[in-house]
CSV table of C-alpha atoms and ligand atoms in Angstrom, one decimal:
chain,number,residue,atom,x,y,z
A,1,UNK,CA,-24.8,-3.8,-16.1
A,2,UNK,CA,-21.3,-5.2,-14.6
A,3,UNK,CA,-19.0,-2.5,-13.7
A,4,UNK,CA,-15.4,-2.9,-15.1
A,5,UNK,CA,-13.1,-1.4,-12.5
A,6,UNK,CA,-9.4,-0.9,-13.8
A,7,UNK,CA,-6.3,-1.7,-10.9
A,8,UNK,CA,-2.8,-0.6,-11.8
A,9,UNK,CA,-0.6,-2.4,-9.0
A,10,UNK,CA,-3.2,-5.5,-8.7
A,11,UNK,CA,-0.4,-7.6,-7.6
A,12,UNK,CA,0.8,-5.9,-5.1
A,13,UNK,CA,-0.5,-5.8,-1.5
A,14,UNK,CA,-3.2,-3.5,-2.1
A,15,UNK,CA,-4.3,-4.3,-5.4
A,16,UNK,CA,-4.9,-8.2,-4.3
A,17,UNK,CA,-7.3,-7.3,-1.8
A,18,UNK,CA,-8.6,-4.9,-3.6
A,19,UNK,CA,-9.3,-7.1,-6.5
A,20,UNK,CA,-11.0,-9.4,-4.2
A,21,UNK,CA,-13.4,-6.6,-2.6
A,22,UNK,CA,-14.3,-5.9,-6.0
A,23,UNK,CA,-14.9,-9.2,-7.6
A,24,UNK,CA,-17.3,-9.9,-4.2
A,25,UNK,CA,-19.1,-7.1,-5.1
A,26,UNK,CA,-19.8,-8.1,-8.5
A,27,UNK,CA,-17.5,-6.1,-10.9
A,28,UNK,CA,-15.2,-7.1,-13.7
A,29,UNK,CA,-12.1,-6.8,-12.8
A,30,UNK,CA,-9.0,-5.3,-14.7
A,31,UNK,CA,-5.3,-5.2,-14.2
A,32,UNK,CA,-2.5,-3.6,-15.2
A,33,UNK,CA,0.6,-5.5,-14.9
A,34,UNK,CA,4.1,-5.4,-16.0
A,35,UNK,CA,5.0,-7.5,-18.6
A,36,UNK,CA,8.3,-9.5,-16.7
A,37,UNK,CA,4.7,-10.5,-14.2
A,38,UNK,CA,3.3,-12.3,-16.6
A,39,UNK,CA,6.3,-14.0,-17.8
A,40,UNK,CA,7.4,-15.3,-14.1
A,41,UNK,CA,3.2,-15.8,-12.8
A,42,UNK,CA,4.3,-17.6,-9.9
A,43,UNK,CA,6.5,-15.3,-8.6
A,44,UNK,CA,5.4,-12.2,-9.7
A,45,UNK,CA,1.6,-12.8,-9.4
A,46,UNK,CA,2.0,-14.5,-5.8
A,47,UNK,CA,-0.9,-12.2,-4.3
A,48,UNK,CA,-3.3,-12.8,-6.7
A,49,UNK,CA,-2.6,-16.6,-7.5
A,50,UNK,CA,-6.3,-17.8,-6.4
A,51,UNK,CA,-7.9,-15.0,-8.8
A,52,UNK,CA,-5.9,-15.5,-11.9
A,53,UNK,CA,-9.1,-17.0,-13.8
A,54,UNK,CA,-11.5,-14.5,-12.5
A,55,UNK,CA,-9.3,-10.9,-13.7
A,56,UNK,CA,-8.2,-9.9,-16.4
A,57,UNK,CA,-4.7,-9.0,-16.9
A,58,UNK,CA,-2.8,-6.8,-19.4
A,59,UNK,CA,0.6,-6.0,-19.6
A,60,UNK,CA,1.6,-2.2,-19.7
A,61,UNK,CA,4.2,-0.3,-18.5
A,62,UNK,CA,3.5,2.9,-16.1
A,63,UNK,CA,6.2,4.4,-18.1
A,64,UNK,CA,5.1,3.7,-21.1
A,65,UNK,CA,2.0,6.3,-22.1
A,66,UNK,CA,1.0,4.2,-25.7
A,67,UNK,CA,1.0,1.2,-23.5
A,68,UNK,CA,-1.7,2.7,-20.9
A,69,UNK,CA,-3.6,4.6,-23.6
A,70,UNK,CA,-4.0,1.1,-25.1
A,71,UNK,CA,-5.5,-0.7,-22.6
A,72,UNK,CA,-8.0,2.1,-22.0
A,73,UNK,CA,-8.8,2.5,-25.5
A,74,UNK,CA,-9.8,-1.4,-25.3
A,75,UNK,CA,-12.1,-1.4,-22.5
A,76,UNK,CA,-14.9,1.0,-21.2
A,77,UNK,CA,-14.2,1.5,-17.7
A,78,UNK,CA,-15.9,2.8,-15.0
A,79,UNK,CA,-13.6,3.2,-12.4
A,80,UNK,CA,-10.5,3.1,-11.8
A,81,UNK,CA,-7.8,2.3,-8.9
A,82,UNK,CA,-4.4,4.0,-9.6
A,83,UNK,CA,-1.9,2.3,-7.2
A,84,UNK,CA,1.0,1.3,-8.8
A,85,UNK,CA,3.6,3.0,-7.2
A,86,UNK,CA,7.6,2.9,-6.5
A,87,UNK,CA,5.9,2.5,-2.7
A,88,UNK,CA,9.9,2.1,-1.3
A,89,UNK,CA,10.7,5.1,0.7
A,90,UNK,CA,14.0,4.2,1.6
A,91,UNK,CA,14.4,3.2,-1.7
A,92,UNK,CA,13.4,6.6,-3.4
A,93,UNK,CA,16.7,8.1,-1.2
A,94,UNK,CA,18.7,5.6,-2.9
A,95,UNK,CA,16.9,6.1,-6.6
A,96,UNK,CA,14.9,9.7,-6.6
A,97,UNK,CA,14.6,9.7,-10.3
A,98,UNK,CA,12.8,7.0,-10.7
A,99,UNK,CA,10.6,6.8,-8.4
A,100,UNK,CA,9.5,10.4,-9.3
A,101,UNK,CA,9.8,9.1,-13.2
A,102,UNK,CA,7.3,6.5,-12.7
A,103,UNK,CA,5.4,8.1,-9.4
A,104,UNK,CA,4.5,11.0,-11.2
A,105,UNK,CA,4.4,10.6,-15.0
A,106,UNK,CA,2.5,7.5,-14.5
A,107,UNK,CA,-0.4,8.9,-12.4
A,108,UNK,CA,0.2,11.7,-15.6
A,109,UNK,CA,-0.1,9.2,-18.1
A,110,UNK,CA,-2.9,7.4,-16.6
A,111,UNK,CA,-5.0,10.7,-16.1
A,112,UNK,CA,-4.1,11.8,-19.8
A,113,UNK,CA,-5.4,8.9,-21.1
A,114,UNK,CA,-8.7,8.3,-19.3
A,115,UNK,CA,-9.6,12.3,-19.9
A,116,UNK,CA,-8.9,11.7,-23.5
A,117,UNK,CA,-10.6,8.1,-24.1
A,118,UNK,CA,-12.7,7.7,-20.8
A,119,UNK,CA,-13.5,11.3,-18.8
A,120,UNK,CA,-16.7,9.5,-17.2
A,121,UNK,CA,-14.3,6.7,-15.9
A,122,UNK,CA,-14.1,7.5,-11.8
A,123,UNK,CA,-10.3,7.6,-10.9
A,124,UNK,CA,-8.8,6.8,-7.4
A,125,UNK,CA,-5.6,8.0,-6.5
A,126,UNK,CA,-3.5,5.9,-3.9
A,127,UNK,CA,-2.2,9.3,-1.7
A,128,UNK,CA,0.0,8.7,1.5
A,129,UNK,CA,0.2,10.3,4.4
A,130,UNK,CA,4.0,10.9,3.7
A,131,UNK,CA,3.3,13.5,2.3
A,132,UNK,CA,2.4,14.9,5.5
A,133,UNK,CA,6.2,14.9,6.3
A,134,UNK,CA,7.2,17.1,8.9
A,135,UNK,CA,4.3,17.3,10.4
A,136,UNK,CA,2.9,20.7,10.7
A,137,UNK,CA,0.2,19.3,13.1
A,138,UNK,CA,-0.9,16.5,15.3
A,139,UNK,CA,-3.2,14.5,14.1
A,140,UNK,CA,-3.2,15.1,10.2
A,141,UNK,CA,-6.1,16.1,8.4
A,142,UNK,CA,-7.2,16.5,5.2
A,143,UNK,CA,-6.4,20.7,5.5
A,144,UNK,CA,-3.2,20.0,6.9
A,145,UNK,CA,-0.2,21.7,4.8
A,146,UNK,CA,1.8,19.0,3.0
A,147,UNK,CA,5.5,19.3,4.0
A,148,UNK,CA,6.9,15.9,2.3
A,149,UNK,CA,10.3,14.5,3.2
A,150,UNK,CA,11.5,12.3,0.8
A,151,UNK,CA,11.4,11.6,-3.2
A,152,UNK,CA,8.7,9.2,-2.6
A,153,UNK,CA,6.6,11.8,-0.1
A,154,UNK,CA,7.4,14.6,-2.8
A,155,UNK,CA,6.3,12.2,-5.8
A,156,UNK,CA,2.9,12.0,-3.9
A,157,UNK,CA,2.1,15.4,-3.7
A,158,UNK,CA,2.6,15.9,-7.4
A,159,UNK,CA,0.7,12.8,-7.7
A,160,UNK,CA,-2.1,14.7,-5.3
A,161,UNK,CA,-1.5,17.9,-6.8
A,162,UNK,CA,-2.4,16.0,-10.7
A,163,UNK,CA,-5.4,14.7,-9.7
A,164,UNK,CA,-7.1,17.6,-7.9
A,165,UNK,CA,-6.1,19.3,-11.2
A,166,UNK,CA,-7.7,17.1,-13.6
A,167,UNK,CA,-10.8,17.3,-11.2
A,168,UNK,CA,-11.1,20.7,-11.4
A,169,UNK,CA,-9.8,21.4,-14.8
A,170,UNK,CA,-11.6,19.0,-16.6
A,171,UNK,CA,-14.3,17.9,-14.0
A,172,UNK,CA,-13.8,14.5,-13.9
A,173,UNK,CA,-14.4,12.5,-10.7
A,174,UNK,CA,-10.7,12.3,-9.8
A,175,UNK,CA,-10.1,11.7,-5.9
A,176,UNK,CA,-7.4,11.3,-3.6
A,177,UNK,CA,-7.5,8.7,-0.6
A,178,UNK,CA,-4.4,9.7,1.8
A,179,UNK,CA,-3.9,6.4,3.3
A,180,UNK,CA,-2.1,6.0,6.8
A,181,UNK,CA,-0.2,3.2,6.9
A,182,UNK,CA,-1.5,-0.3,6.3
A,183,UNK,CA,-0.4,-3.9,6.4
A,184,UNK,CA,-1.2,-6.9,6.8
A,185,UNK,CA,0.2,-10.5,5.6
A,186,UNK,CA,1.0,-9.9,2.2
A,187,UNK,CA,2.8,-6.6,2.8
A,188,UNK,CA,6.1,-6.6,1.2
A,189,UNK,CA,9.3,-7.8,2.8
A,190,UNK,CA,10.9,-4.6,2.9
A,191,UNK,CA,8.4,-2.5,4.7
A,192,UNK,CA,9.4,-2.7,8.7
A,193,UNK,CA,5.9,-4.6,9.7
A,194,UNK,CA,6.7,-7.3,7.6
A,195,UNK,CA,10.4,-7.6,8.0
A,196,UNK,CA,10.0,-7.6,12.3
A,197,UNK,CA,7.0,-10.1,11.6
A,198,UNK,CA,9.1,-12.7,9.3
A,199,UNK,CA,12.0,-12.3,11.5
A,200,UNK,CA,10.1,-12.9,14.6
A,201,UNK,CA,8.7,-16.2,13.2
A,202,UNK,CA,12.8,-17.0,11.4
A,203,UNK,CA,13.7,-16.6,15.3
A,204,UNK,CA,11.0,-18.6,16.9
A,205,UNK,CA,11.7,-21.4,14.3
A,206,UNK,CA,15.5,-21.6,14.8
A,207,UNK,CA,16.2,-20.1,11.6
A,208,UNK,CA,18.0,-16.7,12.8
A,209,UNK,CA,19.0,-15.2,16.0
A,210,UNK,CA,19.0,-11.3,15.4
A,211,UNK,CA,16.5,-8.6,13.7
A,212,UNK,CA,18.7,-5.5,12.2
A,213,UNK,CA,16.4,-2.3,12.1
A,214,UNK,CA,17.1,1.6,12.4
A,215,UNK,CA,14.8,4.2,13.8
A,216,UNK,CA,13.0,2.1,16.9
A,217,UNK,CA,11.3,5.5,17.8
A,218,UNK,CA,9.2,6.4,14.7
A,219,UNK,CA,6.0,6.4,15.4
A,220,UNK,CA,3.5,5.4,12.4
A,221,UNK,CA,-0.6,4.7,12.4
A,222,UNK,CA,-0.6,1.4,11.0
A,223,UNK,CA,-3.9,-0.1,10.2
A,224,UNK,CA,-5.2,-3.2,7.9
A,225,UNK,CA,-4.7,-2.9,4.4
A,226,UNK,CA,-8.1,-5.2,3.9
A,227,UNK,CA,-9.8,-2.2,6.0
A,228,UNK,CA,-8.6,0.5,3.9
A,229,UNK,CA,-9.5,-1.1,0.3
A,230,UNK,CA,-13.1,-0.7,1.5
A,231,UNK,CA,-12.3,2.9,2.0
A,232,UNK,CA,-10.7,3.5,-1.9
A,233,UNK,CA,-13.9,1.8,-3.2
A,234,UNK,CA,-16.5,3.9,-1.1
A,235,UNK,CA,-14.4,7.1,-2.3
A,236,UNK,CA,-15.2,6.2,-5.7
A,237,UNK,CA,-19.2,5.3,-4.9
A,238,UNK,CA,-19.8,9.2,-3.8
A,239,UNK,CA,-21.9,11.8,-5.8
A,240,UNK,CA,-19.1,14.5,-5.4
A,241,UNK,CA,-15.1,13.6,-5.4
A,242,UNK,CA,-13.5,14.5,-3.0
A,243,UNK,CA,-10.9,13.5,-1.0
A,244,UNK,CA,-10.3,11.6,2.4
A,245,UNK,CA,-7.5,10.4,5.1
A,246,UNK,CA,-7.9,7.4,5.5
A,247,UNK,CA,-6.5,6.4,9.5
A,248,UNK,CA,-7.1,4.6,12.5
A,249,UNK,CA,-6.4,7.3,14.7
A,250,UNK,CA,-3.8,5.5,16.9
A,251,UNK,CA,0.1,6.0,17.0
A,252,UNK,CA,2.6,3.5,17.8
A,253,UNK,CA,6.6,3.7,17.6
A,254,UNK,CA,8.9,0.7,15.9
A,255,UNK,CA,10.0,-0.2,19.4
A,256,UNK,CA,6.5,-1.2,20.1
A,257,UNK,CA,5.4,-3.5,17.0
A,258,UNK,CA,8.4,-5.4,17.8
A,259,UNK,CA,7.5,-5.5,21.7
A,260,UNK,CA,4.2,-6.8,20.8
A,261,UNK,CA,5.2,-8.7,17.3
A,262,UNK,CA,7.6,-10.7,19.9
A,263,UNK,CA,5.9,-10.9,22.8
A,264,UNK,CA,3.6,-12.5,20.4
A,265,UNK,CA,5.5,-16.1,20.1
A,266,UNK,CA,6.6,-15.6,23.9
A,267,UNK,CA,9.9,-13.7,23.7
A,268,UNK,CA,11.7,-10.3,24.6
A,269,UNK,CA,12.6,-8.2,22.0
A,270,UNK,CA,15.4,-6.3,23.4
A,271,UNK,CA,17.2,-9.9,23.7
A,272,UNK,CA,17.3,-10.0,19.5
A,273,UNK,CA,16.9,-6.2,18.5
A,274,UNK,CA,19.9,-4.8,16.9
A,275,UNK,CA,20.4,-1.2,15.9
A,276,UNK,CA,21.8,-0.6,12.5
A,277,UNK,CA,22.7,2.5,11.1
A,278,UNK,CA,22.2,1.4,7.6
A,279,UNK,CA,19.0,1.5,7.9
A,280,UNK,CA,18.3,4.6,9.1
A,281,UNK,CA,17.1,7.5,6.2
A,282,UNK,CA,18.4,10.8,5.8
A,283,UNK,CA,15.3,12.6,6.7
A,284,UNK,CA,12.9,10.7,9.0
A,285,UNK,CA,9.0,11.3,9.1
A,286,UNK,CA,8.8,10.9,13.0
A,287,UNK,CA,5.3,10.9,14.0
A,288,UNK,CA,2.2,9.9,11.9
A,289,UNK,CA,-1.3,9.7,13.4
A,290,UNK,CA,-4.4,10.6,11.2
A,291,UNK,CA,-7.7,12.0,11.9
A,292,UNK,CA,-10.3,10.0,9.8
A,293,UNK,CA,-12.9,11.6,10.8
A,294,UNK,CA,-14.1,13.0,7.7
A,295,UNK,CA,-13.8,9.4,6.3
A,296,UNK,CA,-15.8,8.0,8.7
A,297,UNK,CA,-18.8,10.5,8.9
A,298,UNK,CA,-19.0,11.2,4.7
A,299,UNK,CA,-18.0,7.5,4.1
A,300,UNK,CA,-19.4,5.8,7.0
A,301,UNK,CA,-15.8,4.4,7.2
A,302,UNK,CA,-14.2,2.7,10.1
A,303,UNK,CA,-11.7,0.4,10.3
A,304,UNK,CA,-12.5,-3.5,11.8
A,305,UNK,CA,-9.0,-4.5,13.1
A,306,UNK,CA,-7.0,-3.1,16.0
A,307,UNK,CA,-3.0,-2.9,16.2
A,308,UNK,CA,-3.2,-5.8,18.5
A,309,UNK,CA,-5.0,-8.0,15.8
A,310,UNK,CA,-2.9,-6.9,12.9
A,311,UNK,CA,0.5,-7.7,14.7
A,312,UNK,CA,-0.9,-11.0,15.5
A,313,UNK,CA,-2.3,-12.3,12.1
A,314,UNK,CA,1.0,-10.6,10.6
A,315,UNK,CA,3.2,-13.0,13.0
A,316,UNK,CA,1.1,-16.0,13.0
A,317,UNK,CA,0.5,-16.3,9.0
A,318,UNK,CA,4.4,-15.3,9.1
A,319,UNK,CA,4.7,-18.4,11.7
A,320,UNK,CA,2.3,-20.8,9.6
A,321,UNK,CA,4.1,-20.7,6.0
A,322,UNK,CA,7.8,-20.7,7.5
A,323,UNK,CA,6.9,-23.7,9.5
A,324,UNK,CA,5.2,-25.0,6.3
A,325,UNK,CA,8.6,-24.5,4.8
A,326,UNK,CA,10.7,-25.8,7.2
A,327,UNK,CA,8.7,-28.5,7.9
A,328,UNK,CA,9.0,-29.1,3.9
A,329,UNK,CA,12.7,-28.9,4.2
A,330,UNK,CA,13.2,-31.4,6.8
A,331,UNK,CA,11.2,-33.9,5.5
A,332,UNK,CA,13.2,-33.8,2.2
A,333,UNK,CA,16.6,-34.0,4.1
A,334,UNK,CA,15.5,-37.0,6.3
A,335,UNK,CA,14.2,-38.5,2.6
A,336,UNK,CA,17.3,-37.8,1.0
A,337,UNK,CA,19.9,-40.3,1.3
B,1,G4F,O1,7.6,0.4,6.9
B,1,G4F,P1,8.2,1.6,6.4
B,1,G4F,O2,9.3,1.4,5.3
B,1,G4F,O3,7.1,2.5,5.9
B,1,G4F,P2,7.0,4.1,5.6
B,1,G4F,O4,8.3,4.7,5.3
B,1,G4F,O5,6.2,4.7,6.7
B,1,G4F,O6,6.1,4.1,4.3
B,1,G4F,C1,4.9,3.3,4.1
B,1,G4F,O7,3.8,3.9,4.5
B,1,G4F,C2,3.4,5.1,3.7
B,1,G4F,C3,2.1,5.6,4.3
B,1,G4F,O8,2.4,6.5,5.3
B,1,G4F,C4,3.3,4.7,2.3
B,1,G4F,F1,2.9,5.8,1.5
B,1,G4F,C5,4.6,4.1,1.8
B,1,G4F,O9,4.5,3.7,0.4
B,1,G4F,C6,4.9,2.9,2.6
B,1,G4F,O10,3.9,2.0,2.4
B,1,G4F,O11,8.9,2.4,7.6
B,1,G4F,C7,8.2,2.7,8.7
B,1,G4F,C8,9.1,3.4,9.8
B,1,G4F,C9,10.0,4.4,9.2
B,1,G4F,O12,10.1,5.5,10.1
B,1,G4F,C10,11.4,3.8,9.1
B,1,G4F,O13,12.5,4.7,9.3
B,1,G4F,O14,10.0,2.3,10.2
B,1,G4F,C11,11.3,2.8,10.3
B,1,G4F,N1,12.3,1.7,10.3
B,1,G4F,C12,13.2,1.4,11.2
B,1,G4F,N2,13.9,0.4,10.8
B,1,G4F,C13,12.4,0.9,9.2
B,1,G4F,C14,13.5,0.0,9.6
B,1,G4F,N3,11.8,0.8,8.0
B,1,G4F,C15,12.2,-0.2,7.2
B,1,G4F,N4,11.6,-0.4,6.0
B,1,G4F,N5,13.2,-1.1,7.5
B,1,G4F,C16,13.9,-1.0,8.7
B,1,G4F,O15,14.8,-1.8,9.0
């Protein structure tokens, strides 16, 4: 019979991918969605334009508990993939109450419901290795002690804390994936990957002269978000739930994505970078680096790309579509009159 798998956050970076992986693999595929995304698709929907007549989407609100327990009172699902998240951490400095609003009485709500109207439904929940923090040691495994260091990283570990509950309160098959970093093209703006990629390409292109960051020397594990989707649906195919890091293993500072994310399109970084205190946070996780190895023997899990291929298909796609645009825009100003 077709498996119906249930994504909250399916249009967000994850969730797209995600949705594809699934879809491949033969499931019907559900997703939660705010209700603003399906009144502005093309914006709102961007990641998951070319799947819009293959999932299902329903509007629901993460802070909303009648508006989940509707959608799994309507459909009998056997798994799903919480990941909608206020994923921001800069952002939960700025706004701690919300983030933990909707962080953790979302992953509440969604758990509530499912044990009420679907305990045989498998649930994923989208960890982070933020909540690793202040690291307590080098790499971070699964038994290291959580020592989180900002409302987001805090919100997590609740979030953690909820669904290890509900497994072994109510013996559901509730896991936890705590997922290293991972990007890729369709990674958010404001996340420092994407913002040193688009500016690299703004740069190359003529269109800006600078890139603004904070912290150069944070060092994060930064994998493929296409790899690690592979790793939340394994979690979810296992007879026992448990849960995993999910990492590549190797560490790299700020300083060096934009070494190589420049070097890239053939120029220096330290010519454009510009420190700016602004963006620095008021507690900084320095150094994350996982050790995956639990993933990969229990799983069979290993990631496909290296840091030197994700840089580059970050850049280049960043490269293609601004060229695309300003290719666009040129042509209408030479039409225009
Ligand atoms: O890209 P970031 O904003 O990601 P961060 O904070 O590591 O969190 C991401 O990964 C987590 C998994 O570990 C997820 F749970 C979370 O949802 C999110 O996806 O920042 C990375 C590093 C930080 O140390 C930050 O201080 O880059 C540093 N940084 C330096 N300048 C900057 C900037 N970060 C951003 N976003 N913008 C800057 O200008």
């Amino acid at each position: 019979m077709t498996k119906k798998a249930l994504i909250t956050g399916i249009t967000g970076q994850d969730g797209s991918y995600l949705a594809e992986e699934l879809l491949r693999r033969g499931y019907e595929v559900h997703g939660l969605v705010r209700r603003v995304a399906l009144e502005a698709p093309e914006r709102r929907t961007e990641r998951i334009a070319h799947l819009l007549d293959k999932v299902n989407l329903h509007p629901a609100s993460l802070e909303s508990y009648p508006s989940i327990f509707h959608i799994v009172s309507r459909y009998d699902f056997d798994e799903c993939y919480h990941l909608a998240a206020q994923s921001f951490v800069a952002e939960s400095f700025a706004d701690g109450f919300s983030t933990m609003n909707t962080n953790i009485n979302g992953t509440h709500y969604m758990l509530a419901a499912l044990r009420e109207l679907r305990p045989q439904c498998r649930f994923y929940f989208a960890g982070s290795s933020e909540m690793f923090g202040k690291v307590r040691e080098v790499p971070q495994r699964e038994s290291t002690p959580f020592h989180p260091r900002s409302p987001y990283g805090i919100s997590k570990v609740a979030g953690f804390d909820l669904t290890r509950n509900y497994r072994e309160a109510y013996h559901m098959f509730c896991v936890s994936g705590i997922l290293f970093n991972h990007e890729g093209p369709r990674r958010g703006f404001e996340f420092v990957t994407r913002k040193i990629s688009n500016t690299v390409a703004r740069i190359k292109l003529g269109l800006a002269t600078e890139l603004k960051l904070g912290n150069l020397e944070a060092q994060r594990d930064w994998g493929h978000a296409k790899d690690y989707v592979i790793a939340m649906y394994m979690m979810l195919q296992q007879s026992e739930p448990d849960d995993y890091v999910v990492a590549t293993g190797e560490s790299h500072s700020v300083r060096e994505f934009c070494e190589r994310a420049f070097a890239e399109v053939g120029l220096n970084y330290k010519e454009h970078v510009v420190v700016d205190e602004r963006f620095r946070r008021p507690a900084e996780v320095d150094q994350l680096v996982g050790d995956s190895t639990k993933a990969r023997t229990v799983l069979g899990w290993r990631p496909k790309y290296t840091f030197d291929e994700l840089v580059r298909e970050m850049v280049q796609s960043d490269l293609e579509t601004l060229s695309r645009t300003k290719g666009h825009e040129v042509s209408k100003l030479s039409s225009s009159p």
